[in-house]
Short mmCIF file of C-alpha atoms in Angstrom, two decimals:
data_model
loop_
_atom_site.label_atom_id
_atom_site.label_comp_id
_atom_site.label_asym_id
_atom_site.label_seq_id
_atom_site.Cartn_x
_atom_site.Cartn_y
_atom_site.Cartn_z
CA MET A 612 101.49 -34.27 66.04
CA SER A 613 102.22 -33.83 69.55
CA PRO A 614 104.01 -37.01 71.71
CA GLY A 615 100.93 -37.60 73.87
CA THR A 616 98.84 -38.03 70.45
CA GLY A 617 101.68 -40.34 69.03
CA ALA A 618 101.72 -42.21 72.31
CA ALA A 619 97.68 -42.64 72.48
CA LEU A 620 97.98 -43.97 68.69
CA GLY A 621 100.32 -46.37 69.38
CA MET A 622 98.32 -47.65 72.53
CA LEU A 623 94.99 -47.66 70.21
CA ALA A 624 96.71 -49.63 67.71
CA ALA A 625 97.87 -52.10 70.20
CA THR A 626 94.83 -52.24 72.06
CA VAL A 627 92.69 -53.45 68.71
CA ASP A 628 95.54 -55.77 67.66
CA ALA A 629 96.03 -54.15 64.45
CA LYS A 630 97.57 -56.05 61.76
CA ALA A 631 96.19 -53.74 58.83
CA VAL A 632 95.92 -50.01 59.65
CA ALA A 633 94.96 -47.16 56.89
CA GLU A 634 96.46 -43.71 57.24
CA ILE A 635 95.03 -40.59 55.43
CA GLY A 636 98.00 -38.01 55.37
CA THR A 637 101.37 -39.35 55.60
CA GLY A 638 102.88 -36.44 56.33
CA THR A 639 106.55 -36.95 57.55
CA GLY A 640 105.77 -40.51 59.14
CA VAL A 641 105.51 -39.39 62.41
CA SER A 642 102.10 -40.75 63.15
CA GLY A 643 102.90 -43.86 60.99
CA ILE A 644 105.89 -44.57 63.31
CA HIS A 645 103.73 -44.17 66.21
CA LEU A 646 100.97 -46.51 64.66
CA LEU A 647 103.84 -49.34 63.58
CA HIS A 648 105.13 -49.35 67.39
CA GLY A 649 101.49 -50.34 68.34
CA MET A 650 100.70 -52.67 65.75
CA ARG A 651 101.34 -56.23 65.53
CA PRO A 652 105.11 -57.28 64.32
CA ASP A 653 103.56 -58.86 60.85
CA GLY A 654 101.16 -55.62 60.42
CA VAL A 655 101.06 -53.60 57.54
CA LEU A 656 100.56 -49.76 57.54
CA THR A 657 98.83 -48.36 53.85
CA THR A 658 99.25 -45.04 53.98
CA VAL A 659 97.85 -42.34 51.45
CA ASP A 660 99.11 -38.86 50.54
CA PRO A 661 98.76 -36.62 47.45
CA GLU A 662 102.70 -35.74 47.87
CA PRO A 663 104.96 -38.23 47.02
CA GLU A 664 107.94 -36.31 48.26
CA ARG A 665 106.43 -36.69 51.78
CA GLN A 666 105.85 -40.23 51.18
CA GLN A 667 109.65 -40.55 50.29
CA PHE A 668 110.54 -38.73 53.62
CA ALA A 669 108.31 -40.88 55.55
CA ARG A 670 109.80 -43.96 54.14
CA THR A 671 113.15 -42.90 55.19
CA ALA A 672 111.88 -42.21 58.66
CA PHE A 673 110.51 -45.52 58.68
CA ARG A 674 113.69 -47.42 57.99
CA ALA A 675 115.69 -44.98 60.57
CA ALA A 676 113.31 -46.00 63.31
CA GLY A 677 114.22 -49.69 62.33
CA PHE A 678 110.91 -50.82 60.33
CA ALA A 679 111.35 -53.35 57.55
CA GLY A 680 110.32 -51.96 53.97
CA ASN A 681 107.50 -54.67 53.87
CA ARG A 682 105.65 -53.17 57.04
CA ALA A 683 104.42 -50.13 54.99
CA ARG A 684 102.50 -49.74 51.75
CA PHE A 685 102.80 -46.03 50.27
CA ILE A 686 99.94 -45.02 47.85
CA PRO A 687 100.28 -41.70 46.43
CA GLY A 688 96.90 -39.72 45.50
CA ARG A 689 94.00 -38.16 47.09
CA ALA A 690 92.60 -39.84 49.62
CA LEU A 691 88.85 -39.85 48.33
CA ASP A 692 90.22 -41.36 45.05
CA VAL A 693 92.41 -43.82 46.62
CA LEU A 694 90.21 -45.32 49.45
CA PRO A 695 87.48 -46.76 47.49
CA ARG A 696 90.02 -49.21 46.06
CA LEU A 697 91.06 -50.57 49.31
CA ALA A 698 89.03 -53.74 50.87
CA ASP A 699 86.06 -53.56 52.66
CA GLY A 700 86.08 -54.77 56.33
CA GLY A 701 90.02 -54.95 55.76
CA TYR A 702 91.34 -52.77 58.44
CA ASP A 703 91.78 -52.60 61.90
CA LEU A 704 92.55 -49.05 62.23
CA VAL A 705 91.81 -46.09 60.36
CA PHE A 706 93.82 -42.80 61.02
CA CYS A 707 92.80 -39.61 59.43
CA ASP A 708 95.05 -36.49 59.35
CA GLY A 709 94.35 -35.25 55.97
CA ASP A 710 92.20 -32.54 54.33
CA ARG A 711 90.11 -31.44 57.11
CA THR A 712 87.21 -30.17 54.47
CA GLU A 713 86.92 -33.87 53.72
CA CYS A 714 86.59 -35.20 57.02
CA ILE A 715 82.90 -36.48 56.72
CA ASP A 716 83.99 -38.49 53.48
CA TYR A 717 86.77 -39.92 55.33
CA LEU A 718 84.43 -41.24 57.95
CA ALA A 719 82.16 -42.56 55.53
CA GLU A 720 85.06 -44.45 53.82
CA SER A 721 86.38 -45.34 57.30
CA LEU A 722 83.27 -47.17 58.17
CA ARG A 723 83.37 -49.31 55.19
CA LEU A 724 87.01 -50.06 55.59
CA LEU A 725 86.80 -51.00 59.20
CA ARG A 726 85.91 -54.37 60.68
CA PRO A 727 83.55 -54.59 63.36
CA GLY A 728 85.20 -53.49 66.51
CA GLY A 729 87.71 -51.65 64.41
CA LEU A 730 88.75 -48.18 65.35
CA VAL A 731 88.69 -44.67 63.57
CA CYS A 732 90.90 -41.54 64.79
CA PHE A 733 90.83 -38.00 63.77
CA GLU A 734 93.54 -35.71 64.58
CA GLY A 735 93.28 -31.94 65.48
CA VAL A 736 89.79 -31.82 65.75
CA PHE A 737 89.80 -29.00 68.39
CA ALA A 738 91.55 -26.92 65.66
CA ASP A 739 93.40 -24.50 68.38
CA GLY A 740 89.83 -24.28 70.16
CA ARG A 741 88.06 -22.97 66.98
CA THR A 742 85.77 -25.96 66.88
CA VAL A 743 84.10 -24.36 70.11
CA ASP A 744 84.48 -20.72 69.35
CA SER A 745 81.04 -19.33 68.44
CA GLY A 746 82.60 -16.54 66.31
CA PRO A 747 82.70 -16.97 62.32
CA GLN A 748 84.85 -19.96 61.44
CA PRO A 749 86.79 -21.25 58.08
CA VAL A 750 85.10 -24.03 56.12
CA GLU A 751 87.19 -26.79 57.66
CA VAL A 752 86.21 -25.77 61.29
CA LEU A 753 82.61 -26.01 60.02
CA ARG A 754 83.75 -29.69 58.58
CA LEU A 755 85.29 -30.71 61.68
CA ARG A 756 82.11 -29.60 63.90
CA GLU A 757 79.85 -31.76 61.45
CA LEU A 758 82.26 -34.41 62.12
CA LEU A 759 81.83 -34.22 65.68
CA ARG A 760 78.04 -34.25 65.38
CA ALA A 761 78.11 -37.15 63.07
CA VAL A 762 80.16 -39.40 65.36
CA ARG A 763 78.52 -38.48 68.25
CA GLU A 764 75.04 -39.10 66.76
CA SER A 765 75.79 -42.27 64.81
CA GLN A 766 74.44 -45.51 66.11
CA ASP A 767 77.21 -47.49 64.43
CA LEU A 768 79.83 -46.21 66.76
CA VAL A 769 81.06 -45.80 70.22
CA PRO A 770 82.79 -42.47 70.28
CA SER A 771 85.43 -40.75 72.62
CA LEU A 772 87.21 -37.57 72.16
CA LEU A 773 90.71 -37.59 74.12
CA PRO A 774 92.22 -34.29 75.10
CA VAL A 775 95.68 -35.22 73.74
CA GLY A 776 97.57 -32.78 71.30
CA ASP A 777 95.17 -30.92 69.42
CA GLY A 778 92.21 -33.18 70.12
CA LEU A 779 92.02 -37.14 68.99
CA LEU A 780 88.27 -38.35 68.07
CA CYS A 781 88.29 -41.84 68.37
CA ALA A 782 85.44 -44.29 67.74
CA VAL A 783 84.83 -47.98 67.72
CA LYS A 784 82.65 -49.45 64.92
CA ARG A 785 80.05 -51.31 66.40
#
């Protein structure tokens, strides 16, 4: 994640006064740290990742960044198996940085998870410029194109594509 994308995430979390954030794709914890910095001091980040060792690394990174252990909830597992167990309308922001072939499904789950006025964000939607390249593309790029189209055409969302990092697609739920 680029520093610009991280800064944007922190600012967006602060903008919605986020108390509850769901993150798809824990990674090494970089995005989680940015989200936590922008969240309310009593906010909790719920982060989902299929790789428990990544989550352990992120847990250590969160502590090193000064966040108390109760500020993050780590749920190991495939996002599409875990997300249906999370509360409808219980989240202020959902950040998606998981399997790009599942991004359309992440959007559907995010809309269910978000409160009205909540924000969904997708990282990496430019796919290194491949989403606008007219040549043949891998499935993940085709799915990102579907996502961009779905968000743009949705009557339930107010979208914006931020040109930070490799593209940050954001949308507010009406």
